[in-house]
PDB file of C-alpha atoms and ligand atoms in Angstrom:
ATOM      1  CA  UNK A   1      46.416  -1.348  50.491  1.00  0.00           C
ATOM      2  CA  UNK A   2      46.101   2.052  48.725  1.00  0.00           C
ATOM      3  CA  UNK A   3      47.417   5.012  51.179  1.00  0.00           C
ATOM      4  CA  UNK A   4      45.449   8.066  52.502  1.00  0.00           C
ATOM      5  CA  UNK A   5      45.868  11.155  50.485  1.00  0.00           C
ATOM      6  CA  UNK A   6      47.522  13.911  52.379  1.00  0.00           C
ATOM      7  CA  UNK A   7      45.467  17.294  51.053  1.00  0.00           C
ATOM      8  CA  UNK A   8      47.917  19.990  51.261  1.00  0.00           C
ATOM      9  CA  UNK A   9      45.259  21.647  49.275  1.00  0.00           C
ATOM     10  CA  UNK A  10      42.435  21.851  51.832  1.00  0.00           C
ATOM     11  CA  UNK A  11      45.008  21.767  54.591  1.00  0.00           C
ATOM     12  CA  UNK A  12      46.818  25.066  53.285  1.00  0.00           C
ATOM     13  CA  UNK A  13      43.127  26.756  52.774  1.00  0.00           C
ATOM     14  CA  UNK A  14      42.558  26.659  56.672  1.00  0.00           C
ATOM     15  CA  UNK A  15      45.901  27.553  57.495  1.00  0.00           C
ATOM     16  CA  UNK A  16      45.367  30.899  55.033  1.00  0.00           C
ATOM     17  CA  UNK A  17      41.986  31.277  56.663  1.00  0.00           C
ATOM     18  CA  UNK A  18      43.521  31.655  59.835  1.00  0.00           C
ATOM     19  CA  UNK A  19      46.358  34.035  58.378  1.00  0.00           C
ATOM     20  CA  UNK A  20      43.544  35.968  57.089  1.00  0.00           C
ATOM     21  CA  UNK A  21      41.727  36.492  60.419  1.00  0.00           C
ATOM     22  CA  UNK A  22      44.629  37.476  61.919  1.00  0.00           C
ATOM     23  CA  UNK A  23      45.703  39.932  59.109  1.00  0.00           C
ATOM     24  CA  UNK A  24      42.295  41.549  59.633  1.00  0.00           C
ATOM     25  CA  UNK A  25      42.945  42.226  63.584  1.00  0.00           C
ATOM     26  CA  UNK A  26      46.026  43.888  62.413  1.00  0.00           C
ATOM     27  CA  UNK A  27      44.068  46.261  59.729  1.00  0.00           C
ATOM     28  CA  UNK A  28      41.942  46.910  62.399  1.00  0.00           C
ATOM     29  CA  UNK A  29      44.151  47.835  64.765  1.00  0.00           C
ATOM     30  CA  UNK A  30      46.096  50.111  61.984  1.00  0.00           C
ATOM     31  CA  UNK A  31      48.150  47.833  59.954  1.00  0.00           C
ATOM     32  CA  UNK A  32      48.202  46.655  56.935  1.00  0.00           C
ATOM     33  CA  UNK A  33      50.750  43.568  56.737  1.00  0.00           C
ATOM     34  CA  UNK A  34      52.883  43.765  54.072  1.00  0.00           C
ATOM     35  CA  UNK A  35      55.486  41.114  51.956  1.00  0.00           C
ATOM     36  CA  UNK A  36      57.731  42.434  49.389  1.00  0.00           C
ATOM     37  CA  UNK A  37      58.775  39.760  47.248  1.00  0.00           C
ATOM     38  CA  UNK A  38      61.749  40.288  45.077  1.00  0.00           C
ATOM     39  CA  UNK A  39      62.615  38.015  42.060  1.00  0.00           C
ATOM     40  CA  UNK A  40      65.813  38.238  39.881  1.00  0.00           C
ATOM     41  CA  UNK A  41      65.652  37.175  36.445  1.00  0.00           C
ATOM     42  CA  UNK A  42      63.537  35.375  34.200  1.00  0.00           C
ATOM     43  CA  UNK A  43      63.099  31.538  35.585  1.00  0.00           C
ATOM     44  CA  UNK A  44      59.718  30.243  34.848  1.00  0.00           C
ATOM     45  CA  UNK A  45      59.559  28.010  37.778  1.00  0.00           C
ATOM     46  CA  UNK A  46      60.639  30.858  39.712  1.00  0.00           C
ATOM     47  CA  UNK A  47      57.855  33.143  38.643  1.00  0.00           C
ATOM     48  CA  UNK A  48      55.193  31.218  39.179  1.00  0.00           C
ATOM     49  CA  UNK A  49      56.304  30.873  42.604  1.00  0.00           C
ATOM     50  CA  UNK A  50      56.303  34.137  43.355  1.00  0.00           C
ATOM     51  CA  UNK A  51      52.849  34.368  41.256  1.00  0.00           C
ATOM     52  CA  UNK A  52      51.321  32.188  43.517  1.00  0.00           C
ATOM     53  CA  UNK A  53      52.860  33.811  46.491  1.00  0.00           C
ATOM     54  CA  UNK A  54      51.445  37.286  45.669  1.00  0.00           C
ATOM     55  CA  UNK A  55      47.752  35.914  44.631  1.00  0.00           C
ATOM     56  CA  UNK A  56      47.617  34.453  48.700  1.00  0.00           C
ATOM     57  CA  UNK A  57      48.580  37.662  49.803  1.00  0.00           C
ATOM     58  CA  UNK A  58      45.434  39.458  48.299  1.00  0.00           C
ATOM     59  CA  UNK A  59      43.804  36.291  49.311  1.00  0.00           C
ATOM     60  CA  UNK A  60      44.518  37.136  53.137  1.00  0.00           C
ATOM     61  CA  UNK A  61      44.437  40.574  53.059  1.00  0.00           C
ATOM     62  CA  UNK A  62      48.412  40.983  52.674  1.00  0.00           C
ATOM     63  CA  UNK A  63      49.693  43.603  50.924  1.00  0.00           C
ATOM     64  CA  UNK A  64      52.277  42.341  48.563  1.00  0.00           C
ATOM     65  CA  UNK A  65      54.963  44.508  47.387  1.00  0.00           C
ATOM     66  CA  UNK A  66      57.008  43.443  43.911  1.00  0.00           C
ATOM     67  CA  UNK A  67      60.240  44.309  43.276  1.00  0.00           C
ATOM     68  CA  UNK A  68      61.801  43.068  39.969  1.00  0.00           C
ATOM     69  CA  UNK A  69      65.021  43.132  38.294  1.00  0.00           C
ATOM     70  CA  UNK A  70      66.943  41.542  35.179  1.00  0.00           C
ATOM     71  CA  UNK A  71      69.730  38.776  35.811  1.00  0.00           C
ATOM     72  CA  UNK A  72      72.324  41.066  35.565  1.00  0.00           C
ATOM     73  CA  UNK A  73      71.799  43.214  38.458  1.00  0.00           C
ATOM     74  CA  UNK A  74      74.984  43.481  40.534  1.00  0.00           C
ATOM     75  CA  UNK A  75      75.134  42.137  44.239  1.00  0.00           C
ATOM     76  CA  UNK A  76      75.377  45.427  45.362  1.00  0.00           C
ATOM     77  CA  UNK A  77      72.299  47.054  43.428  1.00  0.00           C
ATOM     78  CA  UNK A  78      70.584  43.824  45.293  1.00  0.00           C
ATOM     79  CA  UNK A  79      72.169  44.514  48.383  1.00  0.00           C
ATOM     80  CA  UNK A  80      70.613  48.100  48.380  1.00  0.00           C
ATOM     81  CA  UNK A  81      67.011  47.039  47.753  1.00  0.00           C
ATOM     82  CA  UNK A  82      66.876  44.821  50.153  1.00  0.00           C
ATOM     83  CA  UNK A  83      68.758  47.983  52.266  1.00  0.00           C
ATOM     84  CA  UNK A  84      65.609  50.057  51.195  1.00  0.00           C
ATOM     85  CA  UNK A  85      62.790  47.185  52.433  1.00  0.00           C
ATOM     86  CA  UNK A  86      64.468  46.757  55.684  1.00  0.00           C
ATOM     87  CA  UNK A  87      64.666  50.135  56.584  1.00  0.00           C
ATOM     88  CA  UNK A  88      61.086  50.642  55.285  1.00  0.00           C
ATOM     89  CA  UNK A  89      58.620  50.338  58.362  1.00  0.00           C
ATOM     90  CA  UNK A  90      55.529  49.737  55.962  1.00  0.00           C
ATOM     91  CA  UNK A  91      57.009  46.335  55.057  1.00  0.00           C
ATOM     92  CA  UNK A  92      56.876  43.422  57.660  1.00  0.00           C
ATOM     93  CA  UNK A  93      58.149  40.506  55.549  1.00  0.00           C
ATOM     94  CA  UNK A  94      60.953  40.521  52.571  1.00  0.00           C
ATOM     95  CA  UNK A  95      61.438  37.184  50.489  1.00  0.00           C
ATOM     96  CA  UNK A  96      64.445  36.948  48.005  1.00  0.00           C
ATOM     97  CA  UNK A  97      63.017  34.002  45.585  1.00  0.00           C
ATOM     98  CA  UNK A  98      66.001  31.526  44.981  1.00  0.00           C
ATOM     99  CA  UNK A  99      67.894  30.503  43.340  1.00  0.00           C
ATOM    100  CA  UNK A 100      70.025  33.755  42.190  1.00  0.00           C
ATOM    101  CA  UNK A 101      72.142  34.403  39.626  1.00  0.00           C
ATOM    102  CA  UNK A 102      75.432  32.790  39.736  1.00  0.00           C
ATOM    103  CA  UNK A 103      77.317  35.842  39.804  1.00  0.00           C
ATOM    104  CA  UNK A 104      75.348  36.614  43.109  1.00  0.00           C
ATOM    105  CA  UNK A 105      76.658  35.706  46.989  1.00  0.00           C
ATOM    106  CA  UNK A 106      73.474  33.870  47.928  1.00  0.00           C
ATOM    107  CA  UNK A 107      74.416  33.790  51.864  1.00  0.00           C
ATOM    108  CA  UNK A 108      74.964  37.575  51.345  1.00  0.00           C
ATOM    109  CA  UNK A 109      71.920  37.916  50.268  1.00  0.00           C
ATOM    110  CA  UNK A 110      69.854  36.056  52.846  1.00  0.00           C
ATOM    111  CA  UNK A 111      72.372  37.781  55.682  1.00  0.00           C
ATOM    112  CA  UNK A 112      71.216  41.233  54.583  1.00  0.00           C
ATOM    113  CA  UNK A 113      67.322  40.497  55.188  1.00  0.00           C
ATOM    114  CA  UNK A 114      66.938  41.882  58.513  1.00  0.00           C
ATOM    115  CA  UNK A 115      66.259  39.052  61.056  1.00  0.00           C
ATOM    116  CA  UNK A 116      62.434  40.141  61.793  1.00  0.00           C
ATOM    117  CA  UNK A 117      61.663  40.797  58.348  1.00  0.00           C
ATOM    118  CA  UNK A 118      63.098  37.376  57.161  1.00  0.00           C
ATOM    119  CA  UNK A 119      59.718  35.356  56.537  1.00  0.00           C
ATOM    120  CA  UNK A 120      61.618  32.664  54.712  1.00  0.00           C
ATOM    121  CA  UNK A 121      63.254  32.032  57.978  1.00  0.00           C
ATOM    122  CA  UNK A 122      66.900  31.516  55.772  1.00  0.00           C
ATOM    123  CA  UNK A 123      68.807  34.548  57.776  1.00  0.00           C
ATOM    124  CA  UNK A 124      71.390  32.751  60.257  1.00  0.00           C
ATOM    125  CA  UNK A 125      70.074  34.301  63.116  1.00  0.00           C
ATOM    126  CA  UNK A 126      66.271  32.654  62.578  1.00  0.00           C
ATOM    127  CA  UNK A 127      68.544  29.040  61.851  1.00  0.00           C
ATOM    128  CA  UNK A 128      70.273  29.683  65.343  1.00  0.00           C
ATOM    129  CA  UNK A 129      67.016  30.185  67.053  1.00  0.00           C
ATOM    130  CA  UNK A 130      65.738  27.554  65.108  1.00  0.00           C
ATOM    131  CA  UNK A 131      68.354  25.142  66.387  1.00  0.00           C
ATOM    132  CA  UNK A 132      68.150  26.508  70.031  1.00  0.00           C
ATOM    133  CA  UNK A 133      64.337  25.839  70.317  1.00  0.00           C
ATOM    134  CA  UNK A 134      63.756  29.742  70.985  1.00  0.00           C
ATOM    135  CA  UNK A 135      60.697  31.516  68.902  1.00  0.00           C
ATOM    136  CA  UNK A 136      61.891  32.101  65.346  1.00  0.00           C
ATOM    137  CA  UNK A 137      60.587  32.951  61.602  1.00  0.00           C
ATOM    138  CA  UNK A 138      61.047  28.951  60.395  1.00  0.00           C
ATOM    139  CA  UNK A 139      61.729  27.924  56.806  1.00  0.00           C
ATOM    140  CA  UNK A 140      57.984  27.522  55.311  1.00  0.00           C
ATOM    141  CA  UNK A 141      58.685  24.189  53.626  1.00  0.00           C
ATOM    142  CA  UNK A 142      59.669  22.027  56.133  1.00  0.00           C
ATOM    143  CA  UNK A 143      57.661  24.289  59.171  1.00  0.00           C
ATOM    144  CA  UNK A 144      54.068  23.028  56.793  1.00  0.00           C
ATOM    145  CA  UNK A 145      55.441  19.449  56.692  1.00  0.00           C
ATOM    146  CA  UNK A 146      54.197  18.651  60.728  1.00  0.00           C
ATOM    147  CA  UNK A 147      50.943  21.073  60.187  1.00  0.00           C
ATOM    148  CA  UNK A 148      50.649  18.468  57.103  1.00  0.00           C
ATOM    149  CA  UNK A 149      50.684  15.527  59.445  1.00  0.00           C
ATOM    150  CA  UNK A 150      49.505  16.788  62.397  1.00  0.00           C
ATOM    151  CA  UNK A 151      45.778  18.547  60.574  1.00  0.00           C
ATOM    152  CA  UNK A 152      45.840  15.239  59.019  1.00  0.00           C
ATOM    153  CA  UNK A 153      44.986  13.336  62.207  1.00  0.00           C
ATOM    154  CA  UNK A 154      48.743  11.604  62.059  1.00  0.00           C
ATOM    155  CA  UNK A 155      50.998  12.249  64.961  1.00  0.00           C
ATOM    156  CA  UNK A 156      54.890  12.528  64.764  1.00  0.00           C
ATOM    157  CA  UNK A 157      55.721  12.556  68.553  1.00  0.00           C
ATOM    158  CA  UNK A 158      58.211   9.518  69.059  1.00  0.00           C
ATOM    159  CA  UNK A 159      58.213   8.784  65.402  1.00  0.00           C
ATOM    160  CA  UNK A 160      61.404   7.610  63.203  1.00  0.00           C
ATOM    161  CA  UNK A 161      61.832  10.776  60.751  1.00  0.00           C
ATOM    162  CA  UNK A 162      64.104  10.087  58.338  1.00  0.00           C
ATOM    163  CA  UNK A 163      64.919  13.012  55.728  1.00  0.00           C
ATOM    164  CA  UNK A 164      66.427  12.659  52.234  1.00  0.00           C
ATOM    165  CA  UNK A 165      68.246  15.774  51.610  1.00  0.00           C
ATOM    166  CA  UNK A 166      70.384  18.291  53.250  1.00  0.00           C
ATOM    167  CA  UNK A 167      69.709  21.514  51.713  1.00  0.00           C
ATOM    168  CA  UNK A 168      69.654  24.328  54.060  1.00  0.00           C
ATOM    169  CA  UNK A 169      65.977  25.324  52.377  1.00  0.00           C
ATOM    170  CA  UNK A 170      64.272  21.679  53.309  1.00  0.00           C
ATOM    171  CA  UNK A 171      66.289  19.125  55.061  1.00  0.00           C
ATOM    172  CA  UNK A 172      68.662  20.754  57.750  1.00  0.00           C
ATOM    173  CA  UNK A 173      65.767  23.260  59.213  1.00  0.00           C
ATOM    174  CA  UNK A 174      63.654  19.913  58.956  1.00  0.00           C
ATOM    175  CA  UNK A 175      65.912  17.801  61.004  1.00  0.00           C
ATOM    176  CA  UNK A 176      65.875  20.802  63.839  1.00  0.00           C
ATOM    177  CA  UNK A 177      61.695  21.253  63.319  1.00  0.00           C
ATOM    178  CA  UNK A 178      61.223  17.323  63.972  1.00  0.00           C
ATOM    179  CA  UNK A 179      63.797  16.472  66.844  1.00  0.00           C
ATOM    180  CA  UNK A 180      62.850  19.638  69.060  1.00  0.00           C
ATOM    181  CA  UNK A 181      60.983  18.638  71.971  1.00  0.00           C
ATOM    182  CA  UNK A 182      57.946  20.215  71.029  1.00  0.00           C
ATOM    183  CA  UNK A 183      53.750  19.385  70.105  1.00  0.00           C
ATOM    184  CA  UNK A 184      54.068  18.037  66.323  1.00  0.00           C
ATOM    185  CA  UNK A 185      58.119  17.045  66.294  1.00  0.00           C
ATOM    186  CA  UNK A 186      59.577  14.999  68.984  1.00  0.00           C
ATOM    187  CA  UNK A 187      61.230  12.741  66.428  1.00  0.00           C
ATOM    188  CA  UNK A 188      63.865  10.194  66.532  1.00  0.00           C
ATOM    189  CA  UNK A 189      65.722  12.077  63.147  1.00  0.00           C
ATOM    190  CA  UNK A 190      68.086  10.516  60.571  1.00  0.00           C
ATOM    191  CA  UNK A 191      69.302  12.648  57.527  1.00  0.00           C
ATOM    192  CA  UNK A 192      70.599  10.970  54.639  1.00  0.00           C
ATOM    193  CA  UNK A 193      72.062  12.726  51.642  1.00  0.00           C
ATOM    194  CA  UNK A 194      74.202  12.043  48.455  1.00  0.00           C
ATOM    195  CA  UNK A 195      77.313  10.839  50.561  1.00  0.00           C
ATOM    196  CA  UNK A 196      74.797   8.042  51.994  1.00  0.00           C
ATOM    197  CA  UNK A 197      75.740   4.648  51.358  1.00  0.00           C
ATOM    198  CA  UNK A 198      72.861   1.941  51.206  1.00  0.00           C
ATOM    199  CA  UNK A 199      69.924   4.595  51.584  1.00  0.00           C
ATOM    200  CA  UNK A 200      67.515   2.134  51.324  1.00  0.00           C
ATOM    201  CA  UNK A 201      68.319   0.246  54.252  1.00  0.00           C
ATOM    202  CA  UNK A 202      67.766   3.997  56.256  1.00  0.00           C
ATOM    203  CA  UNK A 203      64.548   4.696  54.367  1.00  0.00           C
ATOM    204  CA  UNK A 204      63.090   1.282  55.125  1.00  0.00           C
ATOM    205  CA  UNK A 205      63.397   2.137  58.920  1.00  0.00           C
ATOM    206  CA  UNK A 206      61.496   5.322  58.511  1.00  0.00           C
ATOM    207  CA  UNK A 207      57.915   5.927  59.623  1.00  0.00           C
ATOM    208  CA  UNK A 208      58.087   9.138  58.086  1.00  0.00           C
ATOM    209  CA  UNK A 209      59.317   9.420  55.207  1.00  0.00           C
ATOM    210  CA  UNK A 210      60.409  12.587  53.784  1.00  0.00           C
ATOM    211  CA  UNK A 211      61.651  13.242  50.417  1.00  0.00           C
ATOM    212  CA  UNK A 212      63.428  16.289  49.252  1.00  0.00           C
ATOM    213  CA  UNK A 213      66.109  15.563  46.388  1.00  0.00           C
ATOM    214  CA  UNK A 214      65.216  16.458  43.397  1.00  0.00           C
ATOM    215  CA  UNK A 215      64.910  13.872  41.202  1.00  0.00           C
ATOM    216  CA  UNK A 216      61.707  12.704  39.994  1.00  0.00           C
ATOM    217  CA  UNK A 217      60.231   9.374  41.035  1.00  0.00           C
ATOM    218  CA  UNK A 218      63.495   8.795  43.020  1.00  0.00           C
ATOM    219  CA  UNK A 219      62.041   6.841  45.812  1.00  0.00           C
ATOM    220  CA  UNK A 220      60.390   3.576  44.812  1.00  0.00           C
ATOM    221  CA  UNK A 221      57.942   1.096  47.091  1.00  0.00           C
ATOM    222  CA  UNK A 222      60.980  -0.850  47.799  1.00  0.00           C
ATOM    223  CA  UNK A 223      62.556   1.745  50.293  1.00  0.00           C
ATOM    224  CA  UNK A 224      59.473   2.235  51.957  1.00  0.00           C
ATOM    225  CA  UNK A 225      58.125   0.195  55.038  1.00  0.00           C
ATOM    226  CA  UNK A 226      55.171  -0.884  54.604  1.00  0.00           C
ATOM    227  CA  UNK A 227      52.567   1.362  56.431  1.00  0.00           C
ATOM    228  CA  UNK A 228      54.629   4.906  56.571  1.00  0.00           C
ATOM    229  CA  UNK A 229      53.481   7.963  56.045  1.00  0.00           C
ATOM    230  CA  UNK A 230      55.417   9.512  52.821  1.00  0.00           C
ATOM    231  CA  UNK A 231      56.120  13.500  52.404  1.00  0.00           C
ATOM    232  CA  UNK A 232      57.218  14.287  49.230  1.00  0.00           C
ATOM    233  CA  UNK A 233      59.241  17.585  48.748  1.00  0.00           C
ATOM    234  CA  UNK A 234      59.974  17.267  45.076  1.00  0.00           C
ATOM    235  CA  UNK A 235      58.237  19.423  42.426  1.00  0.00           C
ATOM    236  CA  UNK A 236      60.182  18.395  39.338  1.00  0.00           C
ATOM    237  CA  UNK A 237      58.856  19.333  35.541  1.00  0.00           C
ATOM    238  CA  UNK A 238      59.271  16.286  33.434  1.00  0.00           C
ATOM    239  CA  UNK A 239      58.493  16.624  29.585  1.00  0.00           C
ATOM    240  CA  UNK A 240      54.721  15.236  28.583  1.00  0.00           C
ATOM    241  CA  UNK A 241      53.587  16.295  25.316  1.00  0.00           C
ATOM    242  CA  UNK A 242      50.426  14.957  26.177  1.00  0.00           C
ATOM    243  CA  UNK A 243      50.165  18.272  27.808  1.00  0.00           C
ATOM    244  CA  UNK A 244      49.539  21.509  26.465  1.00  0.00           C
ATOM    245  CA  UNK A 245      52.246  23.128  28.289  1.00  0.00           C
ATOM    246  CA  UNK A 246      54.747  20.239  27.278  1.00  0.00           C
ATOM    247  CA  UNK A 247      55.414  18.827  30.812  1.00  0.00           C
ATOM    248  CA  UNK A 248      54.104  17.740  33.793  1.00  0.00           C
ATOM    249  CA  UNK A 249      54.365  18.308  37.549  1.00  0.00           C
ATOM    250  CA  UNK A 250      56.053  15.030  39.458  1.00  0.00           C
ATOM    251  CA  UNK A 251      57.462  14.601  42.872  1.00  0.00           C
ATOM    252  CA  UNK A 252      60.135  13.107  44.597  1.00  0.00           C
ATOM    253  CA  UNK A 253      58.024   9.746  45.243  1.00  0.00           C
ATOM    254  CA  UNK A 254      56.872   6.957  42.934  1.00  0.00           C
ATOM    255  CA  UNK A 255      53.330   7.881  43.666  1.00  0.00           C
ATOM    256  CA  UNK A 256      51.985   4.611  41.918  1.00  0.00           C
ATOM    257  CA  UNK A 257      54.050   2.422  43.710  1.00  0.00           C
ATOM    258  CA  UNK A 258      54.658   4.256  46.762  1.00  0.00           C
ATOM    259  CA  UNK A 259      50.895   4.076  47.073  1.00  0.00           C
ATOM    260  CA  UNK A 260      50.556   0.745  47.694  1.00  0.00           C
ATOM    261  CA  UNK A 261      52.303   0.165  50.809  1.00  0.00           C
ATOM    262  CA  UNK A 262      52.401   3.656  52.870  1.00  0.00           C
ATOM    263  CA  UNK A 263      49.675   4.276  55.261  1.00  0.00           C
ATOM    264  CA  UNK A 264      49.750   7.795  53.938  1.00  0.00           C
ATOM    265  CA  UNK A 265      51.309  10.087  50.908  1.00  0.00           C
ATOM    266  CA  UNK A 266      51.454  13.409  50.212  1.00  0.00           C
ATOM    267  CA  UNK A 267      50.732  14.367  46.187  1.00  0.00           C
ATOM    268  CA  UNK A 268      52.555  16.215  43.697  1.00  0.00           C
ATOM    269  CA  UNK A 269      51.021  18.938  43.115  1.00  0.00           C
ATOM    270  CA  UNK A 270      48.816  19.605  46.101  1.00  0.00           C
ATOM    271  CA  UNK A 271      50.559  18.042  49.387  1.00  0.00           C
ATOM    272  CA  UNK A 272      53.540  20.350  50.325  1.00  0.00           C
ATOM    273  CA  UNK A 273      54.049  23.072  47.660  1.00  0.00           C
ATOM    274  CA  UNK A 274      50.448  24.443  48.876  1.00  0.00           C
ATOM    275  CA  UNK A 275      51.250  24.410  52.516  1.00  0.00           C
ATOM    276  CA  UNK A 276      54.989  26.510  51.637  1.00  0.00           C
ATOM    277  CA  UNK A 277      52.655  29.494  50.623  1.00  0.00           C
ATOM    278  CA  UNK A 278      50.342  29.263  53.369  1.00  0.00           C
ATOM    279  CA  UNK A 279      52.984  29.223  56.104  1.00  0.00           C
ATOM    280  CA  UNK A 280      54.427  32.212  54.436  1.00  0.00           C
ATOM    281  CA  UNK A 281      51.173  33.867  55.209  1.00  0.00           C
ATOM    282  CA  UNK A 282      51.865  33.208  58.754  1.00  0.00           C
ATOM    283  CA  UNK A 283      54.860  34.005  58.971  1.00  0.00           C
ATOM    284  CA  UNK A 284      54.261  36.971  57.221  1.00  0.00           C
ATOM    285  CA  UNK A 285      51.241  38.098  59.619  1.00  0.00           C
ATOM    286  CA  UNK A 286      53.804  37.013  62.425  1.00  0.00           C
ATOM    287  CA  UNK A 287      56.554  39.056  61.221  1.00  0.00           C
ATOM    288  CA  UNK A 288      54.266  42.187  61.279  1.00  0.00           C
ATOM    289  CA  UNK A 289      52.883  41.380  64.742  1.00  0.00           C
ATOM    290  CA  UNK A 290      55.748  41.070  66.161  1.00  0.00           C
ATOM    291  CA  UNK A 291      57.389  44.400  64.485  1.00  0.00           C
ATOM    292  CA  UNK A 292      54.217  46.700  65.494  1.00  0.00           C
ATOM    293  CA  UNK A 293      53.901  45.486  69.206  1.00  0.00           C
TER     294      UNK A 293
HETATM  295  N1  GUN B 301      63.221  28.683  46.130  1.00  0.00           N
HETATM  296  C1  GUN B 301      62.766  27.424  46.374  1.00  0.00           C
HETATM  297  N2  GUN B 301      62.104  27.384  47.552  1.00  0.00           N
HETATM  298  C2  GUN B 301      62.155  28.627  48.061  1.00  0.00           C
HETATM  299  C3  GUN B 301      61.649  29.210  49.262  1.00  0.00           C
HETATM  300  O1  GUN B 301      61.017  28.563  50.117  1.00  0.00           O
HETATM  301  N3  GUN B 301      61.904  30.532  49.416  1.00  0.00           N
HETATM  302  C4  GUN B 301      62.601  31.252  48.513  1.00  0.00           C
HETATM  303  N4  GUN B 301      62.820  32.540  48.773  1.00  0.00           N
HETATM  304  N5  GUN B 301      63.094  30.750  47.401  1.00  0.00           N
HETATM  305  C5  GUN B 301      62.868  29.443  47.181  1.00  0.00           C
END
C-alpha cells in the first residue's frame, strides 16, 4: 500500500484565495489589512519564515509591515515596539517570529501583543478562549492541521488523535483544536511527550497521527497502525551535500517507511509548513475584521 499525499501546497493556495477575497471586501470597504511582522536577530530558518510570510501578504492583498532589529535589543526596546504596533490602528495583526534571544522573556513578549492583534494566537487570553471553545485568534500550525484533513476529503470527528509533542506553539493548542466539540475536531485526544514511556504502544493506537518533535525521521512504520492518516509537524535541516545549499528539508516522519502502511501522509516540505502561512492570512484578515466593525 503506498499512502495518499496530503497537498498542503494546493490546499494552502485555496485557503489564501479565500483570504484574498476577503482582504479585497475590506479594501473596498476602506481598509487595507495590515501584519507587521517583527524578527530579532539573524537566524536563517527564522528569516525565511518571515520571507515567506511577507511574500503571502502581497499575495492576498495584505499589507505587511517589517520591523527588524539585531540580537541584542533589550526586552524593553522590544517591549516598546510592540507598544507602538498595538497602539497603531493601521495595523490589524502583529507576529513576534520565535524563538528570541535568550536574554529575552518570551511569555513577556507574547503577553504584550494585544489580544486582537495577536494573529499567532500565542497571547494567554486567545489560549483561554481557545480552551473554553469561545471565538479566538488560534495558533496557525495546529488550526491548518484539520483544514489539512478535512479539504482532503478525511474526517476527524470521533477519531483517535494522538499528538507527539507538547509545545505550547503545536501540541497543547492542538489537543484543545481536536477534542472541542466542533465540525473538523471531535477527537478522542492523547498527548504524549518526552516524559512518555513506551510511545509506541500510544502511537500504534492512533488514527491520526500527528508528529511535532523535532527530530528528523523520528517516527518509523513500526509506530504506525496500519491505515492512519500521518501529519507531520517537523521541518528539520539535515546536512546533504548533494545539495547546493548543503542540506535538506526532512520531517518528523520516516516518509519512506511511513508510506507504506498509512492511508494518508502529509510531506515535508509541502503538507503543514504551507498551510501555517495561509492560516495566518486568515487570521490576519480576521483580526482586521473584527477590529474595524
Ligand atoms: N516559530 C516557529 N513557529 C512559529 C509560529 O507559528 N509563529 C511565530 N511567531 N514564531 C514561530
Amino acid at each position: 500500500m503506498s499512502a495518499t499525499i496530503l497537498d498542503g501546497k494546493a490546499i494552502a493556495a485555496e485557503i489564501r484565495a479565500e483570504a484574498a477575497s476577503a482582504a479585497q471586501q475590506l479594501i473596498d470597504a476602506g481598509t487595507t489589512p495590515a501584519l507587521a511582522v517583527v524578527l530579532i536577530g539573524n537566524n536563517p530558518a527564522s528569516a525565511a519564515y518571515v520571507g515567506s510570510k511577507i511574500k503571502a501578504c502581497a499575495e492576498c492583498g495584505i499589507e505587511s509591515i517589517e520591523r527588524t532589529a539585531d540580537s541584542d535589543i533589550s526586552e524593553s526596546e522590544l517591549l516598546s515596539i510592540i507598544n507602538d504596533l498595538n497602539n497603531d490602528a493601521s495595523v490589524h495583526g502583529i507576529l513576534v517570529q520565535l524563538p528570541l534571544p535568550d536574554h529575552i522573556d518570551e511569555n513577556s513578549i507574547i503577553e504584550a501583543v494585544h489580544p486582537d492583534k495577536d494573529v499567532d494566537g500565542f497571547h494567554p487570553i486567545n489560549t483561554g478562549r481557545l480552551v473554553a471553545g469561545s471565538e479566538c485568534l488560534a495558533p496557525c500550525t495546529p488550526a491548518g492541521i484539520p483544514e489539512l484533513i478535512s479539504r482532503s476529503g478525511f474526517t476527524t470527528s470521533g477519531k483517535h488523535a494522538v499528538i507527539i509533542g507538547r509545545s505550547n506553539i503545536v501540541g497543547k493548542p492542538m489537543m484543545n483544536i481536536l477534542v472541542q466539540k466542533a465540525e473538523n475536531a471531535n477527537c478522542t485526544v492523547t498527548c504524549c511527550h518526552s516524559g512518555t514511556p513506551d510511545l509506541a504502544v500510544h502511537t500504534k493506537q492512533a488514527d491520526i497521527l500527528i508528529a511535532a518533535i523535532g527530530v528528523a525521521d523520528f517516527v518509523t512504520a513500526d509506530m504506525v497502525k496500519p491505515g492512519a492518516l500521518v501529519i507531520d509537524v517537523g521541518i528539520n535541516r539535515v546536512d546533504d551535500d548533494t545539495r547546493a545549499r548543503g542540506y535538506r528539508l526532512t520531517g518528523d516522519v520516516d516518509f519512506d517507511s511511513v508510506s507504506q502502511v498509512a492511508e494518508a501522509i502529509s510531506p515535508v516540505p509541502g503538507g503543514v509548513g504551507p498551510m501555517t502561512v495561509a492560516m495566518l492570512m486568515k487570521n490576519t484578515v480576521a483580526a482586521a475584521t473584527r477590529l474595524t466593525e
